[in-house]
XYZ file of N, CA, C and O in Angstrom:
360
model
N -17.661 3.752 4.771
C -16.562 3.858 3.825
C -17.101 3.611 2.425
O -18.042 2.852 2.191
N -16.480 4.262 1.574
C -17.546 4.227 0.282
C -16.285 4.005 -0.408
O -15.432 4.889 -0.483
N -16.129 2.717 -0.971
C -15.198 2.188 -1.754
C -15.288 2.795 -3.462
O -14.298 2.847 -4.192
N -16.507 3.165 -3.825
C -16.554 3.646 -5.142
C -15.706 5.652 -5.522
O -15.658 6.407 -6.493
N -15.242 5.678 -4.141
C -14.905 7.556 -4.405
C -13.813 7.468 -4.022
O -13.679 8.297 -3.123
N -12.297 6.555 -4.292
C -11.277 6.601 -3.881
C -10.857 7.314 -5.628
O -10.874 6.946 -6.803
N -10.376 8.984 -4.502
C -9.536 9.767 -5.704
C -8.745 10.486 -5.331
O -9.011 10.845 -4.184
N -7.821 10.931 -5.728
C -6.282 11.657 -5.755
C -6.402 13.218 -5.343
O -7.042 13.776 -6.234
N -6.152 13.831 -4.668
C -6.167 15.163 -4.065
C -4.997 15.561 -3.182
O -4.351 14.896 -2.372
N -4.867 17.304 -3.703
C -4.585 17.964 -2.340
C -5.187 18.475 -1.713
O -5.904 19.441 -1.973
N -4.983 17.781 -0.448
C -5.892 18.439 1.000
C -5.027 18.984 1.829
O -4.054 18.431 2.343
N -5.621 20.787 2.042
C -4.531 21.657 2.613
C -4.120 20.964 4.238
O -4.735 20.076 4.830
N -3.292 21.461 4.541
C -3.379 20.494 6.300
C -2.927 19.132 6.704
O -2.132 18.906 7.616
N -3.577 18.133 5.849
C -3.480 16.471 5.646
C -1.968 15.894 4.864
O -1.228 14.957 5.164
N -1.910 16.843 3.822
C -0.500 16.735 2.997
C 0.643 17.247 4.207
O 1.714 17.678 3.781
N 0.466 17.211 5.428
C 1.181 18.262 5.985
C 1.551 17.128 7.179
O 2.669 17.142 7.693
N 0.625 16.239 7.544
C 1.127 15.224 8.339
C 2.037 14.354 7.914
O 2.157 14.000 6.741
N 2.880 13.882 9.081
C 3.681 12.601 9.030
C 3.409 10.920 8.719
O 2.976 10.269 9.669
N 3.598 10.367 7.707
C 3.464 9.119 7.608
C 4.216 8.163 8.364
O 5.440 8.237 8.465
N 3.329 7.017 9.048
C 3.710 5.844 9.598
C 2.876 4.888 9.389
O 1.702 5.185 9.169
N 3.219 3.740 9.405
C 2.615 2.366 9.041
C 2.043 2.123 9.872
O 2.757 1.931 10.856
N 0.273 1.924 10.187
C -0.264 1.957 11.673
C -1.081 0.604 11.358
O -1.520 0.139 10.306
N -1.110 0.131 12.781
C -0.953 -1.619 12.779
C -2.501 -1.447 13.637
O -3.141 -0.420 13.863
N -2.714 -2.475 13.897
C -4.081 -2.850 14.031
C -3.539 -3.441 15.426
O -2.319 -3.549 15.550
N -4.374 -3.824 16.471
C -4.012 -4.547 17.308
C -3.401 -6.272 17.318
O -2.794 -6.993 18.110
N -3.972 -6.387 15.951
C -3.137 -7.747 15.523
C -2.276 -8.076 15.248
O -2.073 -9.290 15.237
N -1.225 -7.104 14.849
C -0.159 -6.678 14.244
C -0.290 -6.518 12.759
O 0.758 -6.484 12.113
N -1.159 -6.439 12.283
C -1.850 -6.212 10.502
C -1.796 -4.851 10.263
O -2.562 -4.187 10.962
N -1.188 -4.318 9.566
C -1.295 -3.153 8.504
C -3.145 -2.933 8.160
O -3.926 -3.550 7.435
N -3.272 -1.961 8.918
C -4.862 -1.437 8.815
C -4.567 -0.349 7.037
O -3.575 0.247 6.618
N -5.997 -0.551 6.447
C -6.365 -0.337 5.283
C -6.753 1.348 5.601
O -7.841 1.641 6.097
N -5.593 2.521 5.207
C -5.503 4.091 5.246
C -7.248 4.173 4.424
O -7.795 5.215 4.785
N -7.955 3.516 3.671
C -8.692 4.055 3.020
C -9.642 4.220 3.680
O -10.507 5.068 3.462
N -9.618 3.185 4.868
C -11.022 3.454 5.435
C -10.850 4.604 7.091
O -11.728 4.971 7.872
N -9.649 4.822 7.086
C -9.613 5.926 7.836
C -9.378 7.777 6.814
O -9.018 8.824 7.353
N -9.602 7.658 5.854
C -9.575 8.626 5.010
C -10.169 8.751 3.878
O -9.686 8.093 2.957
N -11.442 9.658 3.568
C -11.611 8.926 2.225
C -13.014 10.206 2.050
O -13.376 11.023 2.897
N -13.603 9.969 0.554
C -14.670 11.030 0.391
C -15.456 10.244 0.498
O -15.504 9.037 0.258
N -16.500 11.374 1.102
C -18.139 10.666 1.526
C -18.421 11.644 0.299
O -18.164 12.846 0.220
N -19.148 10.625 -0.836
C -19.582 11.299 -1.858
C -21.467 12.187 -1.585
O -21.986 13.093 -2.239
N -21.910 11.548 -0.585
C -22.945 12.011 0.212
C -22.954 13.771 0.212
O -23.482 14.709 -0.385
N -21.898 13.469 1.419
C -21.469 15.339 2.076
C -20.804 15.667 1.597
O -20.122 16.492 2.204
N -20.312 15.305 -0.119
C -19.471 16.812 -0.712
C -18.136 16.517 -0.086
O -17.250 17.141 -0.670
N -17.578 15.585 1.159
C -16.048 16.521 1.949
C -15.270 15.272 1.644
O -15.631 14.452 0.800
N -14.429 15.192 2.210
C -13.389 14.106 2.746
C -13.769 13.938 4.281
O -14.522 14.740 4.834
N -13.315 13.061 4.810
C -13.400 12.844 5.876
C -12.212 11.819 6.282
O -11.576 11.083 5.527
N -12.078 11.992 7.833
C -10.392 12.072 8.325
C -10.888 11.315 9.768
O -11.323 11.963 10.719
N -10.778 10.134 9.770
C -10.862 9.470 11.211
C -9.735 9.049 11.898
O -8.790 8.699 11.191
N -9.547 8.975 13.565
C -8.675 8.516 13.948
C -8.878 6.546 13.960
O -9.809 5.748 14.074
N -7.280 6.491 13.756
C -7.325 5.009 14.169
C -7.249 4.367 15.887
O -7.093 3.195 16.228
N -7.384 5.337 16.580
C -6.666 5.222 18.300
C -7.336 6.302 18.938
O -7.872 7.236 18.342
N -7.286 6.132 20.267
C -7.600 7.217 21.150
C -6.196 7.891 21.331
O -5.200 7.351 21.811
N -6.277 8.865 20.970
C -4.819 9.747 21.297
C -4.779 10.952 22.174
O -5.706 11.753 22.060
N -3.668 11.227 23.182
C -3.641 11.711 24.101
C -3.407 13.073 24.238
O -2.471 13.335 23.483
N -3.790 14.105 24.834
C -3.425 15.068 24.319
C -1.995 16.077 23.881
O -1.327 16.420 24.856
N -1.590 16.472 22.763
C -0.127 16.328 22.559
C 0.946 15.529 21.833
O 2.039 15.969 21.475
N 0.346 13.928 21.617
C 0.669 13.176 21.405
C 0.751 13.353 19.726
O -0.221 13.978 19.302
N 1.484 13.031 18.928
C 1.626 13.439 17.679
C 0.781 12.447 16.399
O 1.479 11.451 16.212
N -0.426 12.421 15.523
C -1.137 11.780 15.221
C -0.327 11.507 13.654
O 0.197 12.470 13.094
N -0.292 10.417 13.158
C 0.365 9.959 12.169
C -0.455 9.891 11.207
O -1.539 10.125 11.742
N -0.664 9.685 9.904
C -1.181 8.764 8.943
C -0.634 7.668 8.172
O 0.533 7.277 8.151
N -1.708 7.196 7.499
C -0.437 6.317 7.202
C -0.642 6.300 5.267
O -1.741 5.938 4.849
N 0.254 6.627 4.421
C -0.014 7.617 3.210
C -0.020 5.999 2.401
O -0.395 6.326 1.275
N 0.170 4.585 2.361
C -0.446 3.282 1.707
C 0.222 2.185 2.717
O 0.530 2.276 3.905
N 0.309 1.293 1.937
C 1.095 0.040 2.060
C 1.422 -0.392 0.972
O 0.865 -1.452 0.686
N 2.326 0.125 0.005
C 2.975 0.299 -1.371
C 4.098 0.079 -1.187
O 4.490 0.103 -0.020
N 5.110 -0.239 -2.339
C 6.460 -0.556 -1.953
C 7.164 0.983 -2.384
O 6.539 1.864 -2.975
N 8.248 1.061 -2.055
C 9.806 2.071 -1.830
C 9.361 2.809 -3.377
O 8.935 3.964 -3.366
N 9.496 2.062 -4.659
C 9.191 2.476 -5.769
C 8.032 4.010 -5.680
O 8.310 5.201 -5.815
N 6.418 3.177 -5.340
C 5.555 4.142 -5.384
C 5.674 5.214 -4.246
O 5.133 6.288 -4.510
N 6.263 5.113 -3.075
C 6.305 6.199 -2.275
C 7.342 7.659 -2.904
O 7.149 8.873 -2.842
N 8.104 7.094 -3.303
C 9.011 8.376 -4.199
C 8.573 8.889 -5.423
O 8.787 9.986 -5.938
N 7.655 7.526 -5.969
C 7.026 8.807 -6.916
C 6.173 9.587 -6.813
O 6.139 10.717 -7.299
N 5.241 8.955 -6.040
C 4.148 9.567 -5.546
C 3.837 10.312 -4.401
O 2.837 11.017 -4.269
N 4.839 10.113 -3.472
C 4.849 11.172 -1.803
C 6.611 11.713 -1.760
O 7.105 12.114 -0.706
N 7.204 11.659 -2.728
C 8.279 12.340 -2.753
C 9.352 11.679 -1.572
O 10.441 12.227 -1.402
N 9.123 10.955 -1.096
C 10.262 9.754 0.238
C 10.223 8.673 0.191
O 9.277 8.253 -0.475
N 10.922 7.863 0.662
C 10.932 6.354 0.987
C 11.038 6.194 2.540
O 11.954 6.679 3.205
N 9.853 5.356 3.114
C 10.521 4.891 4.204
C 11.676 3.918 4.740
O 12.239 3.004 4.138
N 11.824 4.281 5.766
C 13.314 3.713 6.511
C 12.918 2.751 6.302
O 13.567 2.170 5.432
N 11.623 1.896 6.905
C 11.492 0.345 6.893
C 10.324 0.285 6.506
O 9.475 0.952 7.097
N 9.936 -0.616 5.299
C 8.956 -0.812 4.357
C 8.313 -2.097 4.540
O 8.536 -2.911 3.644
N 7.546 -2.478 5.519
C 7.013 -3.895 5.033
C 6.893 -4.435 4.270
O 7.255 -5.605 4.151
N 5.906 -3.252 2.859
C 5.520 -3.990 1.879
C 6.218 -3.390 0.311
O 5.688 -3.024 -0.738
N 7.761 -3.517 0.800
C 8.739 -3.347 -0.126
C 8.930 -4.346 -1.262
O 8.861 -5.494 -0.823
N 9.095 -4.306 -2.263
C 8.875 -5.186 -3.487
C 9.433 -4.780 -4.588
O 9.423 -3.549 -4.578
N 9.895 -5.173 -5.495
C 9.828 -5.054 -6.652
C 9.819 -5.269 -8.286
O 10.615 -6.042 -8.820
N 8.948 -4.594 -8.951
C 8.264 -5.309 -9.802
C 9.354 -5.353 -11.232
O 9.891 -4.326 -11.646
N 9.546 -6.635 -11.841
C 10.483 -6.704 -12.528
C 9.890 -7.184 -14.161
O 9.313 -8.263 -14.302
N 10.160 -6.075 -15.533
C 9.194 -5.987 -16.410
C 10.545 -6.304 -17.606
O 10.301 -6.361 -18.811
């Protein structure tokens, strides 16, 4: 995971999946960056699963752990239930 190449894109296909909040076996909100992210190496993005998934079975991502605010501006929805719902008061 190369923490220095986190940048903003459309990726044809990827913009096209469903977001869900995907938990770790601990019950912890796992970090989307390190299942998605550019390998500045090979030029690409690269797209890992978090699970062994079955065949058929519908594969999620999970688009942050941001509150209600940044998901509408930035992914155009809010989820139903937000863990890390907040808001910032200026």
């Amino acid at each position: 995971y190369d923490h220095e190449s986190e940048i903003g894109a459309l990726i044809p296909y990827y913009d096209l999946a469903n977001h869900d909040f995907l938990y770790e076996s601990e019950g912890k909100l796992i970090n989307p960056m390190e299942y998605f992210y550019f390998e500045q190496k090979k030029g690409s993005f690269a797209l890992k699963a978090n699970k062994d998934y079955k065949a058929g079975e519908q594969v999620f991502i999970s688009y942050s752990g941001k509150n209600d605010r940044h998901f509408l501006e930035y992914y155009g929805f809010v989820p139903e239930k937000n863990p890390n719902n907040y808001y910032d008061f200026e």
